[in-house]
């Protein structure tokens, strides 16, 4: 809201300057910038070895829009010298377009930095553009770099006319092969009275993960998107002095760094409402308006969460087991998300797999009619009854969760 108000103020200021132009020609007017300079870095004539790591740093001038105007700056780089199709645009086209440039992270200052190697790095961006096979990366590669400036104080309808691009600088780099993988899905965790009165920060012990949604398109760079959780929720009274905590039904949603100041809380006693704390005051516990089945949805990009009441009547299982190569196809019990005595439909277990193998879920200990599998190593999916196939599991320690309402499961490295 503060950014919006600031943008409106700047636009109003620009409009005011324009309206006064006849009265005083010295008053500034919002105009299109015509010059924007990416300064030549000190390493321009060096051979830049991306495998050595470190950070590449560039500086640029501030575009002249008639008066100082906040901008979003970003670095763009290409191996062809063309800047027509971004990696994001090419990905969205599903093969119809070929990317010829990649962009670094946005900055609010005229200093632009990008890691040489690692996540969201210069090396990764070049690999996305060139798609070099492993072992066939060239010893040297010319790379063309420019900067982009986009004013923050213009509306979406006219922002394009004020975007400006800098001069292009040529660099010589020694690229390195990067195995291209999407960023891991960002997970948030459920804690609280509803979940066995666990208020900790250890996944699979004192904090329980929400489910990755099968076939959902998570952001490839950030891993952000929507998570969900189906189960039976109970309501309860707010019984503390502040009127925002419940000793029986309250819970919260925590980010993967378990910073309480940046978690999702209740809205100070308003049942069914979830807010992002954002370093502000503690909104207290989240409590549903009434007992029943709910779908809890968390958007980790927008930092929003909501409860959706479900008109369903799933079978209540007494036990859930898991069998696989890791336990010689015996049965290891899964634990319920909901605290004891509350109807439960979500389950979790931590397993140690000494070697690659498969596993299946066993509702109520049964094999026939309940063997569920996918026959490949995945981190999430829908387990299907009577499939006769195993879900693949790589060697390692894993936190596995399962929802018996819709058969969805998620697998996390422990």
mmCIF file of C-alpha atoms in Angstrom:
data_model
loop_
_atom_site.group_PDB
_atom_site.id
_atom_site.type_symbol
_atom_site.label_atom_id
_atom_site.label_comp_id
_atom_site.label_asym_id
_atom_site.label_seq_id
_atom_site.Cartn_x
_atom_site.Cartn_y
_atom_site.Cartn_z
ATOM 1 C CA UNK A 1 0.000 0.000 0.000
ATOM 2 C CA UNK A 2 2.883 2.387 0.808
ATOM 3 C CA UNK A 3 4.437 1.741 -2.621
ATOM 4 C CA UNK A 4 1.079 2.425 -4.303
ATOM 5 C CA UNK A 5 0.607 5.675 -2.424
ATOM 6 C CA UNK A 6 4.151 6.707 -3.259
ATOM 7 C CA UNK A 7 3.579 5.978 -6.954
ATOM 8 C CA UNK A 8 0.317 7.950 -6.944
ATOM 9 C CA UNK A 9 2.077 10.872 -5.281
ATOM 10 C CA UNK A 10 4.809 10.864 -7.917
ATOM 11 C CA UNK A 11 2.264 10.762 -10.736
ATOM 12 C CA UNK A 12 0.333 13.587 -9.156
ATOM 13 C CA UNK A 13 3.568 15.526 -8.793
ATOM 14 C CA UNK A 14 4.410 14.936 -12.449
ATOM 15 C CA UNK A 15 0.907 16.025 -13.472
ATOM 16 C CA UNK A 16 1.276 19.135 -11.340
ATOM 17 C CA UNK A 17 4.547 20.012 -13.005
ATOM 18 C CA UNK A 18 2.971 19.608 -16.440
ATOM 19 C CA UNK A 19 -0.035 21.767 -15.600
ATOM 20 C CA UNK A 20 2.272 24.545 -14.408
ATOM 21 C CA UNK A 21 4.453 24.496 -17.516
ATOM 22 C CA UNK A 22 2.842 27.632 -18.955
ATOM 23 C CA UNK A 23 3.457 29.496 -15.715
ATOM 24 C CA UNK A 24 7.131 28.564 -15.311
ATOM 25 C CA UNK A 25 9.196 26.862 -17.977
ATOM 26 C CA UNK A 26 11.723 25.829 -15.339
ATOM 27 C CA UNK A 27 9.295 23.408 -13.690
ATOM 28 C CA UNK A 28 10.227 19.767 -14.386
ATOM 29 C CA UNK A 29 7.979 17.665 -16.642
ATOM 30 C CA UNK A 30 7.814 13.860 -16.853
ATOM 31 C CA UNK A 31 9.483 13.042 -20.160
ATOM 32 C CA UNK A 32 10.879 10.000 -21.886
ATOM 33 C CA UNK A 33 14.517 9.459 -21.016
ATOM 34 C CA UNK A 34 16.813 9.446 -24.039
ATOM 35 C CA UNK A 35 20.129 8.409 -22.481
ATOM 36 C CA UNK A 36 20.957 5.595 -20.093
ATOM 37 C CA UNK A 37 24.552 4.450 -19.582
ATOM 38 C CA UNK A 38 25.880 1.126 -18.364
ATOM 39 C CA UNK A 39 29.355 1.999 -17.129
ATOM 40 C CA UNK A 40 32.317 -0.017 -18.373
ATOM 41 C CA UNK A 41 33.424 -2.346 -15.542
ATOM 42 C CA UNK A 42 37.080 -2.686 -14.589
ATOM 43 C CA UNK A 43 37.090 -6.362 -15.646
ATOM 44 C CA UNK A 44 35.904 -5.682 -19.200
ATOM 45 C CA UNK A 45 39.242 -6.707 -20.770
ATOM 46 C CA UNK A 46 39.796 -9.708 -18.517
ATOM 47 C CA UNK A 47 38.897 -13.335 -19.161
ATOM 48 C CA UNK A 48 36.173 -13.969 -16.570
ATOM 49 C CA UNK A 49 36.262 -17.510 -15.204
ATOM 50 C CA UNK A 50 32.720 -18.183 -13.991
ATOM 51 C CA UNK A 51 33.690 -21.421 -12.232
ATOM 52 C CA UNK A 52 35.813 -19.443 -9.765
ATOM 53 C CA UNK A 53 32.644 -17.947 -8.294
ATOM 54 C CA UNK A 54 32.402 -14.496 -6.829
ATOM 55 C CA UNK A 55 30.101 -11.704 -7.934
ATOM 56 C CA UNK A 56 30.009 -9.600 -11.095
ATOM 57 C CA UNK A 57 29.174 -5.983 -10.282
ATOM 58 C CA UNK A 58 28.013 -3.291 -12.714
ATOM 59 C CA UNK A 59 26.922 0.315 -12.276
ATOM 60 C CA UNK A 60 24.696 2.472 -14.438
ATOM 61 C CA UNK A 61 23.530 6.062 -14.651
ATOM 62 C CA UNK A 62 20.082 7.232 -13.611
ATOM 63 C CA UNK A 63 17.822 7.962 -16.607
ATOM 64 C CA UNK A 64 16.688 11.571 -16.901
ATOM 65 C CA UNK A 65 12.886 11.693 -16.759
ATOM 66 C CA UNK A 66 12.794 15.403 -16.064
ATOM 67 C CA UNK A 67 13.099 14.928 -12.309
ATOM 68 C CA UNK A 68 14.452 12.146 -10.025
ATOM 69 C CA UNK A 69 12.261 9.072 -10.389
ATOM 70 C CA UNK A 70 12.609 5.699 -8.682
ATOM 71 C CA UNK A 71 13.303 2.872 -11.108
ATOM 72 C CA UNK A 72 13.641 -0.892 -11.189
ATOM 73 C CA UNK A 73 16.989 -1.800 -12.729
ATOM 74 C CA UNK A 74 18.012 -5.167 -14.128
ATOM 75 C CA UNK A 75 20.971 -6.623 -16.008
ATOM 76 C CA UNK A 76 20.329 -8.433 -19.298
ATOM 77 C CA UNK A 77 22.890 -10.656 -21.034
ATOM 78 C CA UNK A 78 23.042 -12.467 -24.369
ATOM 79 C CA UNK A 79 25.482 -14.659 -26.324
ATOM 80 C CA UNK A 80 24.217 -13.427 -29.702
ATOM 81 C CA UNK A 81 23.933 -9.701 -29.070
ATOM 82 C CA UNK A 82 20.175 -9.894 -29.603
ATOM 83 C CA UNK A 83 17.683 -8.999 -26.897
ATOM 84 C CA UNK A 84 14.322 -10.008 -28.339
ATOM 85 C CA UNK A 85 13.103 -13.110 -26.455
ATOM 86 C CA UNK A 86 13.778 -13.703 -22.758
ATOM 87 C CA UNK A 87 14.214 -17.127 -21.176
ATOM 88 C CA UNK A 88 10.898 -16.660 -19.355
ATOM 89 C CA UNK A 89 9.107 -15.802 -22.608
ATOM 90 C CA UNK A 90 10.620 -18.813 -24.354
ATOM 91 C CA UNK A 91 9.607 -21.131 -21.503
ATOM 92 C CA UNK A 92 6.050 -19.797 -21.597
ATOM 93 C CA UNK A 93 5.835 -20.408 -25.355
ATOM 94 C CA UNK A 94 6.438 -24.158 -24.821
ATOM 95 C CA UNK A 95 8.977 -24.406 -27.623
ATOM 96 C CA UNK A 96 7.496 -21.892 -30.047
ATOM 97 C CA UNK A 97 10.175 -19.276 -29.265
ATOM 98 C CA UNK A 98 13.933 -19.469 -28.706
ATOM 99 C CA UNK A 99 15.468 -17.365 -25.942
ATOM 100 C CA UNK A 100 18.308 -15.013 -26.830
ATOM 101 C CA UNK A 101 18.749 -13.219 -23.492
ATOM 102 C CA UNK A 102 18.424 -13.727 -19.753
ATOM 103 C CA UNK A 103 17.943 -11.201 -16.946
ATOM 104 C CA UNK A 104 19.411 -10.897 -13.487
ATOM 105 C CA UNK A 105 17.508 -9.967 -10.333
ATOM 106 C CA UNK A 106 15.855 -6.547 -10.173
ATOM 107 C CA UNK A 107 17.441 -3.815 -8.085
ATOM 108 C CA UNK A 108 16.208 -0.456 -6.826
ATOM 109 C CA UNK A 109 19.706 1.056 -7.102
ATOM 110 C CA UNK A 110 22.100 1.780 -9.954
ATOM 111 C CA UNK A 111 24.442 -0.970 -8.779
ATOM 112 C CA UNK A 112 23.641 -4.308 -10.405
ATOM 113 C CA UNK A 113 25.222 -7.502 -9.108
ATOM 114 C CA UNK A 114 24.909 -11.118 -10.190
ATOM 115 C CA UNK A 115 26.651 -14.270 -8.868
ATOM 116 C CA UNK A 116 29.150 -15.753 -11.298
ATOM 117 C CA UNK A 117 28.088 -19.291 -10.402
ATOM 118 C CA UNK A 118 25.219 -20.905 -8.503
ATOM 119 C CA UNK A 119 21.482 -20.300 -8.371
ATOM 120 C CA UNK A 120 20.197 -17.418 -10.519
ATOM 121 C CA UNK A 121 23.775 -16.852 -11.677
ATOM 122 C CA UNK A 122 25.544 -15.620 -14.797
ATOM 123 C CA UNK A 123 26.739 -19.172 -15.509
ATOM 124 C CA UNK A 124 23.247 -20.629 -15.171
ATOM 125 C CA UNK A 125 21.792 -17.943 -17.441
ATOM 126 C CA UNK A 126 24.347 -18.688 -20.159
ATOM 127 C CA UNK A 127 23.584 -22.412 -19.897
ATOM 128 C CA UNK A 128 19.880 -21.645 -20.305
ATOM 129 C CA UNK A 129 20.670 -19.747 -23.497
ATOM 130 C CA UNK A 130 23.314 -22.016 -25.050
ATOM 131 C CA UNK A 131 22.173 -25.393 -23.688
ATOM 132 C CA UNK A 132 25.716 -26.788 -23.941
ATOM 133 C CA UNK A 133 26.005 -30.572 -23.490
ATOM 134 C CA UNK A 134 28.179 -31.611 -20.576
ATOM 135 C CA UNK A 135 31.799 -31.820 -21.760
ATOM 136 C CA UNK A 136 31.195 -29.550 -24.760
ATOM 137 C CA UNK A 137 31.285 -26.155 -23.079
ATOM 138 C CA UNK A 138 33.569 -23.754 -25.020
ATOM 139 C CA UNK A 139 36.786 -22.478 -23.457
ATOM 140 C CA UNK A 140 35.758 -18.888 -24.123
ATOM 141 C CA UNK A 141 32.517 -17.141 -24.956
ATOM 142 C CA UNK A 142 31.670 -13.558 -25.878
ATOM 143 C CA UNK A 143 28.753 -12.233 -23.842
ATOM 144 C CA UNK A 144 26.843 -9.026 -24.494
ATOM 145 C CA UNK A 145 25.466 -7.142 -21.490
ATOM 146 C CA UNK A 146 23.081 -4.216 -21.134
ATOM 147 C CA UNK A 147 20.909 -2.695 -18.400
ATOM 148 C CA UNK A 148 17.181 -2.013 -18.288
ATOM 149 C CA UNK A 149 15.487 0.786 -16.342
ATOM 150 C CA UNK A 150 11.762 0.793 -15.656
ATOM 151 C CA UNK A 151 10.159 3.647 -13.682
ATOM 152 C CA UNK A 152 8.192 2.587 -10.629
ATOM 153 C CA UNK A 153 5.874 5.588 -10.735
ATOM 154 C CA UNK A 154 4.066 4.845 -14.002
ATOM 155 C CA UNK A 155 0.898 2.860 -14.469
ATOM 156 C CA UNK A 156 0.884 -0.554 -16.207
ATOM 157 C CA UNK A 157 -0.933 1.010 -19.158
ATOM 158 C CA UNK A 158 1.876 3.375 -20.082
ATOM 159 C CA UNK A 159 5.006 2.007 -18.422
ATOM 160 C CA UNK A 160 6.347 0.587 -21.688
ATOM 161 C CA UNK A 161 6.881 4.035 -23.200
ATOM 162 C CA UNK A 162 9.176 5.018 -20.322
ATOM 163 C CA UNK A 163 11.348 1.869 -20.214
ATOM 164 C CA UNK A 164 14.849 2.522 -21.488
ATOM 165 C CA UNK A 165 17.817 0.259 -22.276
ATOM 166 C CA UNK A 166 21.491 1.116 -21.956
ATOM 167 C CA UNK A 167 24.440 0.718 -24.276
ATOM 168 C CA UNK A 168 25.797 -2.826 -24.760
ATOM 169 C CA UNK A 169 29.115 -3.951 -23.257
ATOM 170 C CA UNK A 170 31.031 -6.970 -24.552
ATOM 171 C CA UNK A 171 32.662 -9.404 -22.104
ATOM 172 C CA UNK A 172 34.880 -12.459 -22.534
ATOM 173 C CA UNK A 173 34.012 -15.289 -20.168
ATOM 174 C CA UNK A 174 35.034 -18.863 -19.524
ATOM 175 C CA UNK A 175 31.645 -20.567 -19.147
ATOM 176 C CA UNK A 176 30.981 -23.664 -17.101
ATOM 177 C CA UNK A 177 28.456 -26.467 -17.467
ATOM 178 C CA UNK A 178 25.431 -26.093 -15.192
ATOM 179 C CA UNK A 179 22.854 -28.822 -14.779
ATOM 180 C CA UNK A 180 19.583 -27.020 -15.244
ATOM 181 C CA UNK A 181 17.039 -27.776 -12.564
ATOM 182 C CA UNK A 182 14.049 -25.826 -11.395
ATOM 183 C CA UNK A 183 14.293 -24.229 -7.981
ATOM 184 C CA UNK A 184 12.959 -26.524 -5.236
ATOM 185 C CA UNK A 185 9.387 -25.834 -4.177
ATOM 186 C CA UNK A 186 9.239 -23.438 -1.225
ATOM 187 C CA UNK A 187 7.496 -25.215 1.656
ATOM 188 C CA UNK A 188 5.577 -23.738 4.588
ATOM 189 C CA UNK A 189 4.817 -25.671 7.777
ATOM 190 C CA UNK A 190 1.835 -26.221 10.050
ATOM 191 C CA UNK A 191 2.320 -25.859 13.801
ATOM 192 C CA UNK A 192 -0.011 -25.602 16.746
ATOM 193 C CA UNK A 193 -2.606 -27.222 18.964
ATOM 194 C CA UNK A 194 -4.377 -28.757 15.990
ATOM 195 C CA UNK A 195 -1.188 -30.647 15.156
ATOM 196 C CA UNK A 196 -0.401 -32.350 18.414
ATOM 197 C CA UNK A 197 0.406 -29.068 20.197
ATOM 198 C CA UNK A 198 3.704 -28.892 18.276
ATOM 199 C CA UNK A 199 5.075 -25.368 17.946
ATOM 200 C CA UNK A 200 8.645 -26.122 16.843
ATOM 201 C CA UNK A 201 10.881 -25.829 13.812
ATOM 202 C CA UNK A 202 11.941 -29.413 13.017
ATOM 203 C CA UNK A 203 10.201 -30.726 9.879
ATOM 204 C CA UNK A 204 8.600 -34.096 10.499
ATOM 205 C CA UNK A 205 8.869 -33.713 14.258
ATOM 206 C CA UNK A 206 7.586 -30.413 15.596
ATOM 207 C CA UNK A 207 6.476 -28.818 12.299
ATOM 208 C CA UNK A 208 4.481 -30.526 9.539
ATOM 209 C CA UNK A 209 4.760 -29.525 5.855
ATOM 210 C CA UNK A 210 1.884 -28.554 3.619
ATOM 211 C CA UNK A 211 1.428 -30.572 0.431
ATOM 212 C CA UNK A 212 2.961 -29.825 -2.968
ATOM 213 C CA UNK A 213 0.084 -29.678 -5.473
ATOM 214 C CA UNK A 214 0.556 -32.256 -8.267
ATOM 215 C CA UNK A 215 0.816 -30.725 -11.774
ATOM 216 C CA UNK A 216 0.913 -27.166 -10.385
ATOM 217 C CA UNK A 217 3.346 -24.866 -12.247
ATOM 218 C CA UNK A 218 5.698 -23.504 -9.580
ATOM 219 C CA UNK A 219 7.992 -20.589 -10.407
ATOM 220 C CA UNK A 220 11.111 -22.124 -11.924
ATOM 221 C CA UNK A 221 13.424 -19.475 -10.473
ATOM 222 C CA UNK A 222 12.022 -19.095 -6.980
ATOM 223 C CA UNK A 223 10.050 -22.299 -6.336
ATOM 224 C CA UNK A 224 7.119 -20.219 -5.113
ATOM 225 C CA UNK A 225 3.452 -20.972 -5.748
ATOM 226 C CA UNK A 226 0.516 -22.621 -4.029
ATOM 227 C CA UNK A 227 0.538 -25.320 -1.353
ATOM 228 C CA UNK A 228 -2.501 -27.091 0.050
ATOM 229 C CA UNK A 229 -3.680 -29.191 2.961
ATOM 230 C CA UNK A 230 -6.917 -31.181 3.316
ATOM 231 C CA UNK A 231 -8.142 -32.418 6.677
ATOM 232 C CA UNK A 232 -10.785 -32.192 9.350
ATOM 233 C CA UNK A 233 -10.488 -29.051 11.489
ATOM 234 C CA UNK A 234 -12.109 -28.327 14.834
ATOM 235 C CA UNK A 235 -13.075 -24.904 16.071
ATOM 236 C CA UNK A 236 -12.577 -23.526 19.559
ATOM 237 C CA UNK A 237 -12.910 -20.418 21.676
ATOM 238 C CA UNK A 238 -10.361 -17.639 21.914
ATOM 239 C CA UNK A 239 -9.628 -17.927 25.594
ATOM 240 C CA UNK A 240 -6.646 -15.703 26.397
ATOM 241 C CA UNK A 241 -6.764 -12.127 27.654
ATOM 242 C CA UNK A 242 -5.974 -10.651 24.256
ATOM 243 C CA UNK A 243 -8.745 -12.685 22.669
ATOM 244 C CA UNK A 244 -6.591 -14.050 19.872
ATOM 245 C CA UNK A 245 -5.371 -17.459 21.079
ATOM 246 C CA UNK A 246 -7.119 -20.782 21.560
ATOM 247 C CA UNK A 247 -5.826 -23.482 23.873
ATOM 248 C CA UNK A 248 -7.578 -26.240 21.913
ATOM 249 C CA UNK A 249 -7.829 -25.425 18.219
ATOM 250 C CA UNK A 250 -5.311 -22.715 17.367
ATOM 251 C CA UNK A 251 -2.562 -23.109 14.778
ATOM 252 C CA UNK A 252 -0.216 -21.062 12.566
ATOM 253 C CA UNK A 253 1.673 -21.467 9.281
ATOM 254 C CA UNK A 254 5.426 -20.964 9.339
ATOM 255 C CA UNK A 255 7.911 -20.236 6.499
ATOM 256 C CA UNK A 256 10.822 -22.585 5.845
ATOM 257 C CA UNK A 257 13.174 -20.387 7.892
ATOM 258 C CA UNK A 258 10.728 -20.538 10.829
ATOM 259 C CA UNK A 259 10.890 -16.807 11.454
ATOM 260 C CA UNK A 260 7.808 -16.178 13.601
ATOM 261 C CA UNK A 261 7.718 -12.526 12.561
ATOM 262 C CA UNK A 262 7.222 -13.582 8.917
ATOM 263 C CA UNK A 263 4.598 -16.282 9.405
ATOM 264 C CA UNK A 264 0.860 -16.548 8.749
ATOM 265 C CA UNK A 265 -1.332 -15.917 11.785
ATOM 266 C CA UNK A 266 -4.943 -15.379 12.721
ATOM 267 C CA UNK A 267 -6.506 -11.928 12.496
ATOM 268 C CA UNK A 268 -6.821 -11.069 16.206
ATOM 269 C CA UNK A 269 -9.821 -13.217 17.030
ATOM 270 C CA UNK A 270 -11.584 -13.257 13.642
ATOM 271 C CA UNK A 271 -12.299 -16.931 12.989
ATOM 272 C CA UNK A 272 -11.461 -18.251 9.535
ATOM 273 C CA UNK A 273 -9.236 -15.245 8.681
ATOM 274 C CA UNK A 274 -5.499 -15.662 7.960
ATOM 275 C CA UNK A 275 -3.042 -12.774 7.607
ATOM 276 C CA UNK A 276 0.675 -12.366 6.905
ATOM 277 C CA UNK A 277 2.409 -10.996 9.972
ATOM 278 C CA UNK A 278 5.129 -9.174 7.996
ATOM 279 C CA UNK A 279 7.139 -8.262 11.124
ATOM 280 C CA UNK A 280 4.079 -6.632 12.659
ATOM 281 C CA UNK A 281 2.131 -7.564 15.768
ATOM 282 C CA UNK A 282 1.200 -11.174 16.413
ATOM 283 C CA UNK A 283 -2.316 -11.790 15.081
ATOM 284 C CA UNK A 284 -2.693 -14.873 17.248
ATOM 285 C CA UNK A 285 -4.018 -18.284 16.356
ATOM 286 C CA UNK A 286 -5.855 -19.337 13.218
ATOM 287 C CA UNK A 287 -9.175 -20.979 14.150
ATOM 288 C CA UNK A 288 -11.850 -22.274 11.747
ATOM 289 C CA UNK A 289 -15.411 -20.929 12.168
ATOM 290 C CA UNK A 290 -16.896 -24.399 12.733
ATOM 291 C CA UNK A 291 -15.903 -28.054 12.821
ATOM 292 C CA UNK A 292 -15.624 -29.668 9.407
ATOM 293 C CA UNK A 293 -13.507 -30.521 6.400
ATOM 294 C CA UNK A 294 -11.400 -27.717 4.942
ATOM 295 C CA UNK A 295 -8.870 -27.147 2.203
ATOM 296 C CA UNK A 296 -6.137 -24.826 3.429
ATOM 297 C CA UNK A 297 -4.406 -22.998 0.558
ATOM 298 C CA UNK A 298 -1.149 -21.049 0.935
ATOM 299 C CA UNK A 299 0.309 -18.870 -1.842
ATOM 300 C CA UNK A 300 4.011 -18.540 -1.003
ATOM 301 C CA UNK A 301 4.539 -15.837 -3.647
ATOM 302 C CA UNK A 302 1.673 -13.510 -2.705
ATOM 303 C CA UNK A 303 1.978 -14.461 0.994
ATOM 304 C CA UNK A 304 -1.732 -15.141 1.262
ATOM 305 C CA UNK A 305 -3.623 -18.066 2.795
ATOM 306 C CA UNK A 306 -7.276 -19.046 3.022
ATOM 307 C CA UNK A 307 -9.548 -21.796 4.332
ATOM 308 C CA UNK A 308 -12.101 -23.363 1.980
ATOM 309 C CA UNK A 309 -14.936 -25.410 3.512
ATOM 310 C CA UNK A 310 -15.398 -28.819 1.820
ATOM 311 C CA UNK A 311 -18.672 -30.698 1.405
ATOM 312 C CA UNK A 312 -17.192 -34.202 1.605
ATOM 313 C CA UNK A 313 -17.529 -37.322 3.759
ATOM 314 C CA UNK A 314 -14.318 -39.351 3.375
ATOM 315 C CA UNK A 315 -13.799 -42.694 5.083
ATOM 316 C CA UNK A 316 -12.001 -42.372 8.409
ATOM 317 C CA UNK A 317 -9.027 -44.743 8.571
ATOM 318 C CA UNK A 318 -7.768 -46.133 11.853
ATOM 319 C CA UNK A 319 -4.176 -46.579 10.638
ATOM 320 C CA UNK A 320 -1.919 -45.752 7.703
ATOM 321 C CA UNK A 321 1.217 -47.722 6.952
ATOM 322 C CA UNK A 322 4.052 -47.526 4.454
ATOM 323 C CA UNK A 323 5.993 -50.445 2.978
ATOM 324 C CA UNK A 324 9.002 -50.456 0.717
ATOM 325 C CA UNK A 325 12.494 -51.605 -0.048
ATOM 326 C CA UNK A 326 13.753 -49.503 2.871
ATOM 327 C CA UNK A 327 11.936 -51.768 5.401
ATOM 328 C CA UNK A 328 12.085 -55.025 3.387
ATOM 329 C CA UNK A 329 8.414 -54.551 2.501
ATOM 330 C CA UNK A 330 7.339 -54.777 6.093
ATOM 331 C CA UNK A 331 4.987 -52.128 7.450
ATOM 332 C CA UNK A 332 6.040 -48.896 9.166
ATOM 333 C CA UNK A 333 3.172 -46.931 10.736
ATOM 334 C CA UNK A 334 2.612 -43.352 9.581
ATOM 335 C CA UNK A 335 1.668 -40.744 12.181
ATOM 336 C CA UNK A 336 -1.466 -38.566 12.037
ATOM 337 C CA UNK A 337 -1.236 -34.797 11.477
ATOM 338 C CA UNK A 338 -4.252 -34.132 13.671
ATOM 339 C CA UNK A 339 -3.832 -34.487 17.417
ATOM 340 C CA UNK A 340 -5.100 -37.627 19.096
ATOM 341 C CA UNK A 341 -8.891 -37.887 19.311
ATOM 342 C CA UNK A 342 -9.533 -35.672 16.262
ATOM 343 C CA UNK A 343 -10.592 -37.175 12.946
ATOM 344 C CA UNK A 344 -7.523 -37.336 10.704
ATOM 345 C CA UNK A 345 -6.824 -37.705 6.977
ATOM 346 C CA UNK A 346 -3.184 -36.567 6.652
ATOM 347 C CA UNK A 347 -0.202 -38.715 7.644
ATOM 348 C CA UNK A 348 3.588 -38.416 7.878
ATOM 349 C CA UNK A 349 6.673 -40.556 8.458
ATOM 350 C CA UNK A 350 10.458 -40.196 8.279
ATOM 351 C CA UNK A 351 12.263 -43.097 6.586
ATOM 352 C CA UNK A 352 15.904 -43.872 5.862
ATOM 353 C CA UNK A 353 16.459 -45.594 2.530
ATOM 354 C CA UNK A 354 19.933 -47.228 2.219
ATOM 355 C CA UNK A 355 19.515 -47.633 -1.554
ATOM 356 C CA UNK A 356 17.171 -46.667 -4.385
ATOM 357 C CA UNK A 357 13.923 -48.604 -4.298
ATOM 358 C CA UNK A 358 10.153 -48.314 -4.235
ATOM 359 C CA UNK A 359 7.388 -47.953 -1.671
ATOM 360 C CA UNK A 360 3.603 -48.073 -1.290
ATOM 361 C CA UNK A 361 1.029 -46.751 1.133
ATOM 362 C CA UNK A 362 -1.105 -49.228 3.120
ATOM 363 C CA UNK A 363 -4.401 -47.752 4.393
ATOM 364 C CA UNK A 364 -5.620 -49.741 7.401
ATOM 365 C CA UNK A 365 -2.793 -52.233 6.805
ATOM 366 C CA UNK A 366 -4.374 -53.645 3.645
ATOM 367 C CA UNK A 367 -2.596 -54.648 0.439
ATOM 368 C CA UNK A 368 -5.479 -55.626 -1.821
ATOM 369 C CA UNK A 369 -7.367 -52.656 -3.205
ATOM 370 C CA UNK A 370 -5.109 -50.150 -1.487
ATOM 371 C CA UNK A 371 -1.676 -50.629 -2.997
ATOM 372 C CA UNK A 372 -0.755 -47.294 -4.462
ATOM 373 C CA UNK A 373 2.184 -46.379 -6.675
ATOM 374 C CA UNK A 374 3.624 -44.439 -9.621
ATOM 375 C CA UNK A 375 6.742 -46.459 -10.576
ATOM 376 C CA UNK A 376 9.150 -43.498 -10.775
ATOM 377 C CA UNK A 377 11.110 -41.264 -8.415
ATOM 378 C CA UNK A 378 9.064 -38.111 -7.840
ATOM 379 C CA UNK A 379 8.690 -35.540 -5.068
ATOM 380 C CA UNK A 380 4.896 -35.429 -5.268
ATOM 381 C CA UNK A 381 1.907 -36.955 -7.014
ATOM 382 C CA UNK A 382 -1.370 -38.800 -6.648
ATOM 383 C CA UNK A 383 -1.080 -42.387 -5.468
ATOM 384 C CA UNK A 384 -3.680 -44.555 -7.227
ATOM 385 C CA UNK A 385 -5.438 -47.610 -5.847
ATOM 386 C CA UNK A 386 -4.719 -50.974 -7.482
ATOM 387 C CA UNK A 387 -1.971 -49.487 -9.683
ATOM 388 C CA UNK A 388 0.344 -52.405 -8.923
ATOM 389 C CA UNK A 389 3.331 -50.062 -9.299
ATOM 390 C CA UNK A 390 5.743 -48.674 -6.741
ATOM 391 C CA UNK A 391 6.553 -45.047 -6.063
ATOM 392 C CA UNK A 392 10.278 -44.597 -6.609
ATOM 393 C CA UNK A 393 12.409 -43.457 -3.682
ATOM 394 C CA UNK A 394 16.092 -42.540 -3.947
ATOM 395 C CA UNK A 395 18.627 -43.466 -1.274
ATOM 396 C CA UNK A 396 18.599 -41.006 1.627
ATOM 397 C CA UNK A 397 16.555 -39.780 4.566
ATOM 398 C CA UNK A 398 13.050 -38.638 3.622
ATOM 399 C CA UNK A 399 9.970 -37.062 5.151
ATOM 400 C CA UNK A 400 6.951 -38.552 3.377
ATOM 401 C CA UNK A 401 3.418 -37.199 3.770
ATOM 402 C CA UNK A 402 0.122 -38.601 2.476
ATOM 403 C CA UNK A 403 -3.507 -37.438 2.318
ATOM 404 C CA UNK A 404 -6.084 -40.227 2.280
ATOM 405 C CA UNK A 405 -8.845 -37.884 1.015
ATOM 406 C CA UNK A 406 -7.425 -37.460 -2.493
ATOM 407 C CA UNK A 407 -4.368 -39.746 -2.480
ATOM 408 C CA UNK A 408 -1.833 -36.933 -2.852
ATOM 409 C CA UNK A 409 1.635 -37.330 -1.396
ATOM 410 C CA UNK A 410 4.816 -35.274 -1.111
ATOM 411 C CA UNK A 411 8.393 -36.376 -0.420
ATOM 412 C CA UNK A 412 10.986 -34.074 1.158
ATOM 413 C CA UNK A 413 14.700 -34.551 1.848
ATOM 414 C CA UNK A 414 15.148 -34.695 5.614
#
